[in-house]
mmCIF file of C-alpha atoms and ligand atoms in Angstrom:
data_model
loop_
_atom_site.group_PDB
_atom_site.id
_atom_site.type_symbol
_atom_site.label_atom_id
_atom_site.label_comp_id
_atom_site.label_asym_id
_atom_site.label_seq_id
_atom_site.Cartn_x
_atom_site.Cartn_y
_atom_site.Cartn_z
ATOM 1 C CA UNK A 945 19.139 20.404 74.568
ATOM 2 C CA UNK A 946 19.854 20.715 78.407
ATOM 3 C CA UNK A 947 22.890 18.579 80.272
ATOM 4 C CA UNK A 948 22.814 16.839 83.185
ATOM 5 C CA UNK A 949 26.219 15.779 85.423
ATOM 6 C CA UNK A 950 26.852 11.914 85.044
ATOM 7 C CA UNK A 951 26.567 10.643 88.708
ATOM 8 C CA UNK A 952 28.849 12.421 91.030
ATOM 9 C CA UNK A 953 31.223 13.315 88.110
ATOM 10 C CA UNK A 954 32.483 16.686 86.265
ATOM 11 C CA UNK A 955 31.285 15.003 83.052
ATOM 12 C CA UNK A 956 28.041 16.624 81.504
ATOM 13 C CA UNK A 957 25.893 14.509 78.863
ATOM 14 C CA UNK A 958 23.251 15.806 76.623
ATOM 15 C CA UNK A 959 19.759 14.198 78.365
ATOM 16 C CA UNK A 960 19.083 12.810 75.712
ATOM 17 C CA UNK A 961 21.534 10.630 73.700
ATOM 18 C CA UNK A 962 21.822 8.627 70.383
ATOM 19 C CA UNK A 963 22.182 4.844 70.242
ATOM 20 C CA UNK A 964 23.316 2.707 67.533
ATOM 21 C CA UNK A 965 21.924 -1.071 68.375
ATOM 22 C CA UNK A 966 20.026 -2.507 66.002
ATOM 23 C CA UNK A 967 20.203 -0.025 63.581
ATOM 24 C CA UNK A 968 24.188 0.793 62.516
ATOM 25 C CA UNK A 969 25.507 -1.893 60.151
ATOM 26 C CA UNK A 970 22.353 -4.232 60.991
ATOM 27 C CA UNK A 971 19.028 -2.629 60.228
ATOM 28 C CA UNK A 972 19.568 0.519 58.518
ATOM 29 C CA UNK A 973 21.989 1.209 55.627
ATOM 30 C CA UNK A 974 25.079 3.056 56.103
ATOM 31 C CA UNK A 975 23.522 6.968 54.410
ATOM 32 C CA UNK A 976 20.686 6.296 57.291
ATOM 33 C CA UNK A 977 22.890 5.670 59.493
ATOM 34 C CA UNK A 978 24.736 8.810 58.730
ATOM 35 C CA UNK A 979 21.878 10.963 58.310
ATOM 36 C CA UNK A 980 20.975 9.842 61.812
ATOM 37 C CA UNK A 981 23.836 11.106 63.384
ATOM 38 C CA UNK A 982 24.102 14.512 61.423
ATOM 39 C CA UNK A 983 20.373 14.815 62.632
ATOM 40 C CA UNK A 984 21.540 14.470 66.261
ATOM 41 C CA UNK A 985 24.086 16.464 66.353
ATOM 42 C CA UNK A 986 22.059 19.351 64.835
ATOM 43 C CA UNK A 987 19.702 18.473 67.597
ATOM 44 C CA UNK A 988 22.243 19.464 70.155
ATOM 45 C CA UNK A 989 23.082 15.754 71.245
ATOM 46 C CA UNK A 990 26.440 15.317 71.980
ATOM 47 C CA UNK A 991 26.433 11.745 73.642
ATOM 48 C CA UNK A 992 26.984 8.620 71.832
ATOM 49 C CA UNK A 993 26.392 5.162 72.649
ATOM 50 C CA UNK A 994 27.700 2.001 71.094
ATOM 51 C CA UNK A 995 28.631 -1.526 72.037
ATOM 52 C CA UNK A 996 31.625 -3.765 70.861
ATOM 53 C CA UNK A 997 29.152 -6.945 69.922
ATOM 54 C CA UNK A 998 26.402 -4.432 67.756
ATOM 55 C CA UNK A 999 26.092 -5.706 64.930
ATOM 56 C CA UNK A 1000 28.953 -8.284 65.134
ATOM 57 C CA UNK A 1001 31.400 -4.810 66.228
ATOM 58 C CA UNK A 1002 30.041 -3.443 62.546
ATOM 59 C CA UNK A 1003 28.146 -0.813 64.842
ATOM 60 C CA UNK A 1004 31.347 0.653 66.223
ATOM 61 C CA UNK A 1005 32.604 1.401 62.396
ATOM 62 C CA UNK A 1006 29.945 2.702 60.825
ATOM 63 C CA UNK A 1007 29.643 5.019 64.315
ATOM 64 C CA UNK A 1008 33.333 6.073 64.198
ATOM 65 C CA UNK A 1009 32.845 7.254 60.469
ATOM 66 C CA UNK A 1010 29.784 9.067 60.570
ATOM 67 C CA UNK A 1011 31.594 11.226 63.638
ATOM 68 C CA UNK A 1012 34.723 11.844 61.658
ATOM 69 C CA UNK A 1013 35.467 15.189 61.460
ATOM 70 C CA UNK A 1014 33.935 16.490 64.300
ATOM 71 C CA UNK A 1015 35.861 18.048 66.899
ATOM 72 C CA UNK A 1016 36.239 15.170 69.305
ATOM 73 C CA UNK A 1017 35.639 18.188 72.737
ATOM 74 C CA UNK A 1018 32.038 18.256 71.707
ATOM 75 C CA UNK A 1019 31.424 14.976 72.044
ATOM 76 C CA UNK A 1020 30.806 12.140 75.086
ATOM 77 C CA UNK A 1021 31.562 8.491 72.939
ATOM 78 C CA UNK A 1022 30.177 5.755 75.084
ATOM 79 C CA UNK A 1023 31.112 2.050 74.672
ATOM 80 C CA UNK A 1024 30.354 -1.761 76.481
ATOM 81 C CA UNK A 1025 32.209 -4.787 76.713
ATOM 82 C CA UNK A 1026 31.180 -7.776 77.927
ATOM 83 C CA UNK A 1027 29.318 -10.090 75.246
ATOM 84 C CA UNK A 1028 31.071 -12.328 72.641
ATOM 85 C CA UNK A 1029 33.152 -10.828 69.429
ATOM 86 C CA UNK A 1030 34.182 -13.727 68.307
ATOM 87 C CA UNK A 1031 34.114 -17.366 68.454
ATOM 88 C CA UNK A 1032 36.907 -18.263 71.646
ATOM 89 C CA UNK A 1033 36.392 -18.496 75.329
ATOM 90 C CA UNK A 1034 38.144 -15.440 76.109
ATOM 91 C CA UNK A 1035 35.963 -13.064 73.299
ATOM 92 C CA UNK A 1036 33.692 -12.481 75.768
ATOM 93 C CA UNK A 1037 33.409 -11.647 79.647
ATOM 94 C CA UNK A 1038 34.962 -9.469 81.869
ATOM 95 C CA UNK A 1039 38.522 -10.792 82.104
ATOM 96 C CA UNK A 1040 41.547 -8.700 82.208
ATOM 97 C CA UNK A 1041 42.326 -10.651 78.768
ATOM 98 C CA UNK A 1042 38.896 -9.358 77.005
ATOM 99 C CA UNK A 1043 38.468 -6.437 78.173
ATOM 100 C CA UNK A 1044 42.303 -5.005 77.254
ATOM 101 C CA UNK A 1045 41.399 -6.545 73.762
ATOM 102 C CA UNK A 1046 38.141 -5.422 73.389
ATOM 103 C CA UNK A 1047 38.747 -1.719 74.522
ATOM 104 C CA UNK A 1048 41.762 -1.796 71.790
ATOM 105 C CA UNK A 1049 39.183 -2.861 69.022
ATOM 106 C CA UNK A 1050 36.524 0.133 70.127
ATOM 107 C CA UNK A 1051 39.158 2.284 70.013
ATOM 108 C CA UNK A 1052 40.744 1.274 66.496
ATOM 109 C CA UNK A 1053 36.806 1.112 65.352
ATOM 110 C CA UNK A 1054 35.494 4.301 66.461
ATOM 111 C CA UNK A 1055 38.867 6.084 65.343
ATOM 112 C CA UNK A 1056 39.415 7.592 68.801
ATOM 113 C CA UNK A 1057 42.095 7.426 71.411
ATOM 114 C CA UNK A 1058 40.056 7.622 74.032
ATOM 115 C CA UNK A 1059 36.168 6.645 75.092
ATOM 116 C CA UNK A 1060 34.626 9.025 77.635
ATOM 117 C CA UNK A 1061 32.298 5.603 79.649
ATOM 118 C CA UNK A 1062 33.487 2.023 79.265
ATOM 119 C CA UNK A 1063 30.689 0.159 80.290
ATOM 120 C CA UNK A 1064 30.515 -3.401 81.876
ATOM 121 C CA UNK A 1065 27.814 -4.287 79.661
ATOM 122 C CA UNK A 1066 26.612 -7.152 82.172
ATOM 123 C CA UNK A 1067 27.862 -8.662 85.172
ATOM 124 C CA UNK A 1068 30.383 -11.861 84.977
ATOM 125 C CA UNK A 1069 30.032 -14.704 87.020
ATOM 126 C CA UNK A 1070 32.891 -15.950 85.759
ATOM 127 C CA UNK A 1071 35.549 -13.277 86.290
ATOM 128 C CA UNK A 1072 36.624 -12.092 89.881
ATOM 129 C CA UNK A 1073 35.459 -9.057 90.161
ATOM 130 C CA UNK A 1074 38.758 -7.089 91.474
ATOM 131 C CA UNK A 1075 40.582 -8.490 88.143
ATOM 132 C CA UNK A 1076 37.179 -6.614 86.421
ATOM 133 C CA UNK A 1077 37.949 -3.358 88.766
ATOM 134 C CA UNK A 1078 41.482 -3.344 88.133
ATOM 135 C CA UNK A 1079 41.418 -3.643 84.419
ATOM 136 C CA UNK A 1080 39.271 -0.725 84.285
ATOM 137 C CA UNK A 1081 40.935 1.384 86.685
ATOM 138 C CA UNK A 1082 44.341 0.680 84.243
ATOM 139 C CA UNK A 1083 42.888 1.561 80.948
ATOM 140 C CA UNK A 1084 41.809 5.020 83.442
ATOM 141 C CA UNK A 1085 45.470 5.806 84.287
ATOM 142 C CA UNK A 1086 46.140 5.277 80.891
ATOM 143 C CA UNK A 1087 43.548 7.840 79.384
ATOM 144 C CA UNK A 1088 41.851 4.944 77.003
ATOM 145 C CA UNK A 1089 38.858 5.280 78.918
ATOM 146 C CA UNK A 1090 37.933 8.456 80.852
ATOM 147 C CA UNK A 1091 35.093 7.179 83.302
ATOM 148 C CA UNK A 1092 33.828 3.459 83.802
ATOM 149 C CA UNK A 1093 30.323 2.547 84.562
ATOM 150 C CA UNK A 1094 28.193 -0.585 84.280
ATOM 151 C CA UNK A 1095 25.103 -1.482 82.660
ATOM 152 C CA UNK A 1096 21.682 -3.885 83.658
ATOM 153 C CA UNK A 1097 23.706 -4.731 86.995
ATOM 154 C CA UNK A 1098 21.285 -5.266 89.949
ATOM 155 C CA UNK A 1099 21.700 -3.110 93.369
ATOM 156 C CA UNK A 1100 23.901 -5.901 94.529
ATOM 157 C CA UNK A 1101 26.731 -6.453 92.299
ATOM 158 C CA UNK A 1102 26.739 -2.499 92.037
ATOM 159 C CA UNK A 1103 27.263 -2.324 95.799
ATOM 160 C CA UNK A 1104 29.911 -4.553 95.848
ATOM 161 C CA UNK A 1105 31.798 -2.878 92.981
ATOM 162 C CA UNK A 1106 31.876 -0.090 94.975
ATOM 163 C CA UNK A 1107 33.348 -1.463 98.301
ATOM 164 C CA UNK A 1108 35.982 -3.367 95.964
ATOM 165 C CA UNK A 1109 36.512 0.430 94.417
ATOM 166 C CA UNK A 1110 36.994 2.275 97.724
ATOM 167 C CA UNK A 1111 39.272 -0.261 99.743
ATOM 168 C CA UNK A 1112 41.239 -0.467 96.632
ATOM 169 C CA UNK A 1113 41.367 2.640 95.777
ATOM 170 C CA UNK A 1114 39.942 2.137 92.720
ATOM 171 C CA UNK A 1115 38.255 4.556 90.175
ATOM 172 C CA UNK A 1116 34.470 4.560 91.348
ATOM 173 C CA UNK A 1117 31.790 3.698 88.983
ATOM 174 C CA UNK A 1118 30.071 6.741 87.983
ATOM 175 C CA UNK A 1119 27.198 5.034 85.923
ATOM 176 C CA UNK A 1120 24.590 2.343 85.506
ATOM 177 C CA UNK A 1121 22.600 1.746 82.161
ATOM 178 C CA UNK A 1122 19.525 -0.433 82.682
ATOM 179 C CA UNK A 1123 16.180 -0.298 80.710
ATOM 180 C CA UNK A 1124 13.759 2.053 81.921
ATOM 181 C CA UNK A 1125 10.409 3.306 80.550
ATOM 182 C CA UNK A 1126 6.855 3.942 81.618
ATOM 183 C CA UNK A 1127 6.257 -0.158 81.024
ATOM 184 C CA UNK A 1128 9.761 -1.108 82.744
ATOM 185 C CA UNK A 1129 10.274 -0.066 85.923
ATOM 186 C CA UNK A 1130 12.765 -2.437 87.601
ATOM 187 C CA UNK A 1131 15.158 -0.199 88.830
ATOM 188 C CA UNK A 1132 13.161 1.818 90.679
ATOM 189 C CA UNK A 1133 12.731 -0.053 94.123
ATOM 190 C CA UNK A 1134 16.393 -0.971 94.546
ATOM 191 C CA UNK A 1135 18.871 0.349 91.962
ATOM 192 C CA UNK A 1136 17.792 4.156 92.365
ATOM 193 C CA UNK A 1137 17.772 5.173 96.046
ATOM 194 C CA UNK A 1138 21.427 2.901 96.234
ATOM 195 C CA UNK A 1139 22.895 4.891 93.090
ATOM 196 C CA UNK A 1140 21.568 7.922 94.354
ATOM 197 C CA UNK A 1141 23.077 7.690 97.346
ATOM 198 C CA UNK A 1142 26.476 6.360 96.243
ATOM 199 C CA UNK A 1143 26.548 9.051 93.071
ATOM 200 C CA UNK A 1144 26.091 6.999 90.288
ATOM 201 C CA UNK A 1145 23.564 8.142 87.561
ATOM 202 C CA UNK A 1146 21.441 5.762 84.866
ATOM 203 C CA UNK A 1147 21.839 6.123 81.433
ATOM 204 C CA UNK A 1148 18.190 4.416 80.053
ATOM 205 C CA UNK A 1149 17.962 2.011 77.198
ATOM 206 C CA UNK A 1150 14.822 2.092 75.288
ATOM 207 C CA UNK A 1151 12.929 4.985 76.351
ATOM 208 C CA UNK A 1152 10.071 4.481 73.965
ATOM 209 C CA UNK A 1153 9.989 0.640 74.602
ATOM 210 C CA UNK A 1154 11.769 0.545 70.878
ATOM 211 C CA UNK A 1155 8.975 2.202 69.562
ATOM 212 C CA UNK A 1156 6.186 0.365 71.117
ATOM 213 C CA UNK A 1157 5.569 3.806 73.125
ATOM 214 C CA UNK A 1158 4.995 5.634 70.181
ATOM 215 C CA UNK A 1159 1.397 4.145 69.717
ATOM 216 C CA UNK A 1160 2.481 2.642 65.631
ATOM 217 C CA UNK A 1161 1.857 -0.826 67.175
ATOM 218 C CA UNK A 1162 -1.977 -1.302 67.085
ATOM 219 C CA UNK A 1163 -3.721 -4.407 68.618
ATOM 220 C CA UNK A 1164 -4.922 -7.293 66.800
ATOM 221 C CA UNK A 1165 -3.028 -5.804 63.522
ATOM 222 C CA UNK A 1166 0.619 -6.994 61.906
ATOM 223 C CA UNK A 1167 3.144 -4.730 62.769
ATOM 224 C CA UNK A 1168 3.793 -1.538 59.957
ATOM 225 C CA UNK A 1169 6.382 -2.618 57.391
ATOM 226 C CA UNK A 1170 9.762 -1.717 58.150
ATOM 227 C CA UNK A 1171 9.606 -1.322 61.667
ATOM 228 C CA UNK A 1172 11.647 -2.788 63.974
ATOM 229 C CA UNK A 1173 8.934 -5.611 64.834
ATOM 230 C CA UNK A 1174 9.650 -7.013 61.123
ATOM 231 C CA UNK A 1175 13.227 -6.890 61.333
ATOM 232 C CA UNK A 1176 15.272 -10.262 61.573
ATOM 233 C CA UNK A 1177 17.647 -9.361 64.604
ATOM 234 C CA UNK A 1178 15.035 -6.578 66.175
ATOM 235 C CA UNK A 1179 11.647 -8.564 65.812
ATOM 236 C CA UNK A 1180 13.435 -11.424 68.841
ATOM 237 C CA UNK A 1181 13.728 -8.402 71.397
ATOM 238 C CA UNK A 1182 10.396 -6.052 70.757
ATOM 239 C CA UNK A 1183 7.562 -9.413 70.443
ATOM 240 C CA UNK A 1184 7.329 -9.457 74.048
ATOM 241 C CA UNK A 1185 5.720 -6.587 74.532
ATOM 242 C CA UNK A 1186 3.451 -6.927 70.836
ATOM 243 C CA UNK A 1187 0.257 -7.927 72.863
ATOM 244 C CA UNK A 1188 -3.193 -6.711 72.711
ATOM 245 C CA UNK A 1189 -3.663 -6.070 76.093
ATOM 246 C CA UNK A 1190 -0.558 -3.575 76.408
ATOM 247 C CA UNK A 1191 -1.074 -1.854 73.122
ATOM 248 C CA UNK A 1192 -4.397 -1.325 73.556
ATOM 249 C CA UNK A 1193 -3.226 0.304 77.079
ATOM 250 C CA UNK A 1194 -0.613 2.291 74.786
ATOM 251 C CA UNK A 1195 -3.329 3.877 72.545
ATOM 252 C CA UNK A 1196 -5.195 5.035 75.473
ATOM 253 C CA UNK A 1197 -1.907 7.359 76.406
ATOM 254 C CA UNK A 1198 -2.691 8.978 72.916
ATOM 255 C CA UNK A 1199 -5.549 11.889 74.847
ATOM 256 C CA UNK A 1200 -2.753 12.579 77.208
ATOM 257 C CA UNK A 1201 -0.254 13.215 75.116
ATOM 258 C CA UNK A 1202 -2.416 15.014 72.809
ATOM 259 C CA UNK A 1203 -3.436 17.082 75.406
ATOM 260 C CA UNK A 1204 0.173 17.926 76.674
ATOM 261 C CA UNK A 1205 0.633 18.754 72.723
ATOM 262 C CA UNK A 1206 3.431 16.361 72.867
ATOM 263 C CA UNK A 1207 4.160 13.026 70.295
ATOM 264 C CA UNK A 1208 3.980 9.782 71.810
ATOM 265 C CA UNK A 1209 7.467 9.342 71.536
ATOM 266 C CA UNK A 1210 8.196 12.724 73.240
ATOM 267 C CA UNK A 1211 6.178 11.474 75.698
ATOM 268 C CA UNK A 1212 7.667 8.347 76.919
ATOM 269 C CA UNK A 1213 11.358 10.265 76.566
ATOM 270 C CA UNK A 1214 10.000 13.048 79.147
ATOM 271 C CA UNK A 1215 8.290 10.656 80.868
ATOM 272 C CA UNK A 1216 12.409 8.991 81.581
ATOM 273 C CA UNK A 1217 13.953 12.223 82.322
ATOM 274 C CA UNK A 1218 11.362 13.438 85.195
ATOM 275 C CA UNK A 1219 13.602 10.650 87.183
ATOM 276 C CA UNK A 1220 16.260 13.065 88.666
ATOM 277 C CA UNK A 1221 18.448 9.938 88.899
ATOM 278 C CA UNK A 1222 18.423 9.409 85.192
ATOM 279 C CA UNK A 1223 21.517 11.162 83.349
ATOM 280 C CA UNK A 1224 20.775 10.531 79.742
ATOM 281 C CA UNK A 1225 17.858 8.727 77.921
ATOM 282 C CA UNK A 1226 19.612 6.232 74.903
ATOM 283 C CA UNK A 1227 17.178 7.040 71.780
ATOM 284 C CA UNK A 1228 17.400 4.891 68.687
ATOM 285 C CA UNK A 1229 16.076 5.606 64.748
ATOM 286 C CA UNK A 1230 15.865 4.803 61.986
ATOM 287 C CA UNK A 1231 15.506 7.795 60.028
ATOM 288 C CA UNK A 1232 16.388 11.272 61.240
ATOM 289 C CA UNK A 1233 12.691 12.579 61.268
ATOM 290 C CA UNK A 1234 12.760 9.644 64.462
ATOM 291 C CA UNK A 1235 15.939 12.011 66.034
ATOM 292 C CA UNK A 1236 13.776 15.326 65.352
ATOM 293 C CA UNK A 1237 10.769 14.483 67.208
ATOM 294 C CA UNK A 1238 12.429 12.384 69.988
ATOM 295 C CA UNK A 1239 14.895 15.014 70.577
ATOM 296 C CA UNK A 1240 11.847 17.803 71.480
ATOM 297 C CA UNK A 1241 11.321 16.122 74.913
ATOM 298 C CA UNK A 1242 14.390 17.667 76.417
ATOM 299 C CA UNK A 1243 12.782 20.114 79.308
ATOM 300 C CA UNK A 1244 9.527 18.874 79.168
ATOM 301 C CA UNK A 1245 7.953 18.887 82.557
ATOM 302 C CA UNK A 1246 5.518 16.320 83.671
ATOM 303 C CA UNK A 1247 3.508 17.135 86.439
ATOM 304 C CA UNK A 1248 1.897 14.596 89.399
ATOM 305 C CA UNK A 1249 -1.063 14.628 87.596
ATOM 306 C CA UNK A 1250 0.057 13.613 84.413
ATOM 307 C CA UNK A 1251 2.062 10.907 86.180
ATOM 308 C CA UNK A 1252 -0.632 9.474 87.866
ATOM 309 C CA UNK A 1253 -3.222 9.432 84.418
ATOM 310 C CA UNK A 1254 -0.264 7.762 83.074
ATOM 311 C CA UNK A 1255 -0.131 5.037 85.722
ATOM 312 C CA UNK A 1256 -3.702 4.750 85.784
ATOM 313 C CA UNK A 1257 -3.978 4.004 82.114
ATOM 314 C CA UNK A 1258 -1.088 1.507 82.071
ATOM 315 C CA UNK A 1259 -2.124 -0.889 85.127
ATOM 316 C CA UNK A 1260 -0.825 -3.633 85.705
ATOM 317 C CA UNK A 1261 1.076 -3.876 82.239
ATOM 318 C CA UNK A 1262 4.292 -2.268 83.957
ATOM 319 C CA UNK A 1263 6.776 -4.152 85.021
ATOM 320 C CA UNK A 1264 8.508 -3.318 88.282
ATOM 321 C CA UNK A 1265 10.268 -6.319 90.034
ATOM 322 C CA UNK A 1266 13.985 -5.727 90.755
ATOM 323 C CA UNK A 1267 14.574 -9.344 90.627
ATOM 324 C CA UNK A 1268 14.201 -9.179 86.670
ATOM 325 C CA UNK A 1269 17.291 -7.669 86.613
ATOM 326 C CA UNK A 1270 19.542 -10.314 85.611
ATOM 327 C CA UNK A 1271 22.613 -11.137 83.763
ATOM 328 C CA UNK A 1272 23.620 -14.606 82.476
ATOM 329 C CA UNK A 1273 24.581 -17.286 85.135
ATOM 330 C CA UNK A 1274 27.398 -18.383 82.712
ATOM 331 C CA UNK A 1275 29.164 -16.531 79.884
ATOM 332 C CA UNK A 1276 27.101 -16.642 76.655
HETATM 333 N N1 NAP B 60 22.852 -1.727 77.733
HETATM 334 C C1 NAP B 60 22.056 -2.539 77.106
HETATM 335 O O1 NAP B 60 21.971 -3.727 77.400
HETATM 336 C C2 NAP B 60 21.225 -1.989 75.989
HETATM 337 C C3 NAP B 60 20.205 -2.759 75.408
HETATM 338 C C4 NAP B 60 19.462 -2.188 74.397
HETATM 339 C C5 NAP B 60 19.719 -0.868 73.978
HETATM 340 N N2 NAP B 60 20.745 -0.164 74.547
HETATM 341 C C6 NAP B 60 21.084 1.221 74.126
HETATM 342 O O2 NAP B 60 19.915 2.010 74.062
HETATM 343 C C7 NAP B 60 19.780 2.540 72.746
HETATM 344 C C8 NAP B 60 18.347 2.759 72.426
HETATM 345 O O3 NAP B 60 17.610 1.534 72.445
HETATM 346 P P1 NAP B 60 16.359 1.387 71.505
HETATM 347 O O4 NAP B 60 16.785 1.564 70.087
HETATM 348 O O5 NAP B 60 15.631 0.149 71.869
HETATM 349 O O6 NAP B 60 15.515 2.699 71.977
HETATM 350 P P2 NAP B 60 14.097 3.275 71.701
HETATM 351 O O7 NAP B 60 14.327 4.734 71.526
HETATM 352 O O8 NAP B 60 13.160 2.828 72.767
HETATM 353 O O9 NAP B 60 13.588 2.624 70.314
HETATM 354 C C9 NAP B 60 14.120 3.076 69.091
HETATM 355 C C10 NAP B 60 13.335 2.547 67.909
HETATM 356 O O10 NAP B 60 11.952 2.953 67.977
HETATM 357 C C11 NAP B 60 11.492 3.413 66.696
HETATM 358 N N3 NAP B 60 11.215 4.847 66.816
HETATM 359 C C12 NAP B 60 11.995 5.780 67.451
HETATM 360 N N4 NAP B 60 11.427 6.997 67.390
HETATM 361 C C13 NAP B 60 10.279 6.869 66.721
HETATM 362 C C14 NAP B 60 9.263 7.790 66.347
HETATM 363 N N5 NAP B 60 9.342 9.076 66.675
HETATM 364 N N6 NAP B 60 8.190 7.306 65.647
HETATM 365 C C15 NAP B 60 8.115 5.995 65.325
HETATM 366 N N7 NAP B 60 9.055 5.070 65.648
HETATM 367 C C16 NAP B 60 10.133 5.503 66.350
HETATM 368 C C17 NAP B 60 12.628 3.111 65.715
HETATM 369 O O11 NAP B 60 12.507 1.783 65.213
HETATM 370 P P3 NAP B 60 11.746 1.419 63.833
HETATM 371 O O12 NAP B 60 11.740 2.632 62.958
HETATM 372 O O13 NAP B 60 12.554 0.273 63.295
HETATM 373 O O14 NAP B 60 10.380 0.956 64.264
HETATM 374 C C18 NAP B 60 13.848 3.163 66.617
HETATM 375 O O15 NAP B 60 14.966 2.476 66.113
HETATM 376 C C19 NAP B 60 20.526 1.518 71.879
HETATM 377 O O16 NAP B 60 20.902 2.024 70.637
HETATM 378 C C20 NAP B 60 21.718 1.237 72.744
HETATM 379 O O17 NAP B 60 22.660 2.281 72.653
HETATM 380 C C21 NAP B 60 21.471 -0.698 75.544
#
């Protein structure tokens, strides 16, 4: 496994990291779950992430217990706040409120006294954005959270975080985590050269387009049982991307994979990491066999060549307008 600095920080993170969405207390059961993990770590992955609203915060738990015992050093524990927990107007957001609640329940759930990123898991319309800023910077001086960072915020709201941050005085974002893979490529025209010049690093959420990239989705056929395609809370996310034009586009990366001797999935994971911008690429599974070939991408090298073949074959199926970076006008 090789590391790569967060943004301009002194914090390393494996390249490639484990997620829990979906999966932990929702999709999988709690020995897959486990078995995950353990698979990870053997892997050489060190970097965690989670949200407070997985799997109504169940994500967090079953998270904090499958890293118990392990000396805490060796791992990076990432968490988000932003979307609701529960049922009032002030479970959700990015209010001084919330977030000091929210942080409290990570903390209590992943059986840590500290997180290494707290995340603004979207931008809130609703909340000034100093009283956001502040909060953060607090739960910094007082060592619950180690570095903050942000996630699907456009090149805008980042910016202004920043100038809020530095005539404050502020602790600087060191982080963004948008999606990013060879079919998403929104952050690219705005998001990257402004984080790159400001030192803040992405951390990418599905890598393999939640499995899409692997090639298992075949056109004109159901989706294979027990994927994430026929799960209840998964199916909502992945159908947009379950149609025969694109997958027949996916199957046709199959020869240059093949040729690079890599897996699909290893693929679309290296494909991620040849961004020097990205930090980390966010992998989820299922089962650990997911973790072991995933995990095998770490180093790969892609040359211009590839890159283009890759382009070529994809077309007009990726998506790369900035403006579909968006977060929800009101609170949900
Ligand atoms: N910040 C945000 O707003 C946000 C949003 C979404 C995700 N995230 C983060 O990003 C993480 C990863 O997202 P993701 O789970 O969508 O990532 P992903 O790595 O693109 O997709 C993971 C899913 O693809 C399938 N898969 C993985 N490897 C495979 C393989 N080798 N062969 C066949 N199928 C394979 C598995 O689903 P099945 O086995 O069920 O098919 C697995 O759960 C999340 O856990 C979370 O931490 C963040």
């Amino acid at each position: 496994m090789e590391f790569r600095h967060l943004g301009r920080s002194g914090l390393m993170v494996s390249e490639i990291s484990y997620g829990n969405w979906i999966t932990h207390g929702s999709q999988v059961e709690e020995d897959a779950a486990r078995e995950c993990v353990r698979a990870a770590l053997d892997e050489g992955i060190t970097t965690f992430d989670t949200a407070d609203v997985y799997a109504g915060t169940k994500a967090e738990e079953v998270l904090g217990r499958a890293l118990k015992g392990v000396r805490r050093e060796s791992l990076e524990i990432f968490t988000k706040v932003y979307w609701p927990t529960g049922a009032g107007p002030n479970d959700r957001g990015l209010s001084r409120k919330h977030i000091t609640e929210s942080v409290h329940g990570s903390l209590r759930r992943l059986q840590t006294d500290y997180v290494d990123l707290y995340q603004a898991h979207r931008f809130d319309n609703e909340t000034p954005l100093e009283e956001t800023l502040k909060t953060f910077d607090d739960l910094v001086r007082q060592g619950k959270v180690l570095y903050v960072g942000v996630s699907e915020w456009n090149a805008d709201q980042i910016a202004q975080a920043l100038k809020i941050a530095d005539e404050m005085g502020f602790d600087r974002l060191v982080s963004n985590q948008p999606q990013y893979s060879m079919l998403w490529r929104v952050i690219e025209a705005e998001v990257v050269p402004l984080s790159e010049k400001e030192g803040l690093s992405q951390i990418v959420w599905s890598p393999i387009a939640q499995g899409v990239l692997t090639g298992k989705y075949l056109p004109g056929q159901p989706p294979p049982a027990g994927s994430r395609a026929t799960d209840p809370a998964g199916g909502n996310f992945i159908s947009r991307m379950l149609n025969d034009d694109l997958l027949t586009r996916v199957q046709n990366l199959k020869p240059i994979a093949a040729d690079l001797g890599l897996s699909m999935a290893q693929l679309a994971v290296a494909w991620v990491l040849q961004n020097p911008n990205v930090a980390s690429a966010i992998i989820g599974a299922t089962k650990p066999e997911q973790v072991r070939d995933n995990v095998k991408a770490s180093g790969v090298k892609l040359d211009a060549e590839v890159l283009k073949k890759i382009d070529d074959v994809l077309g007009p199926v990726v998506e790369r307008d900035p403006a579909k970076t968006v977060s929800p006008e009101k609170r949900p």
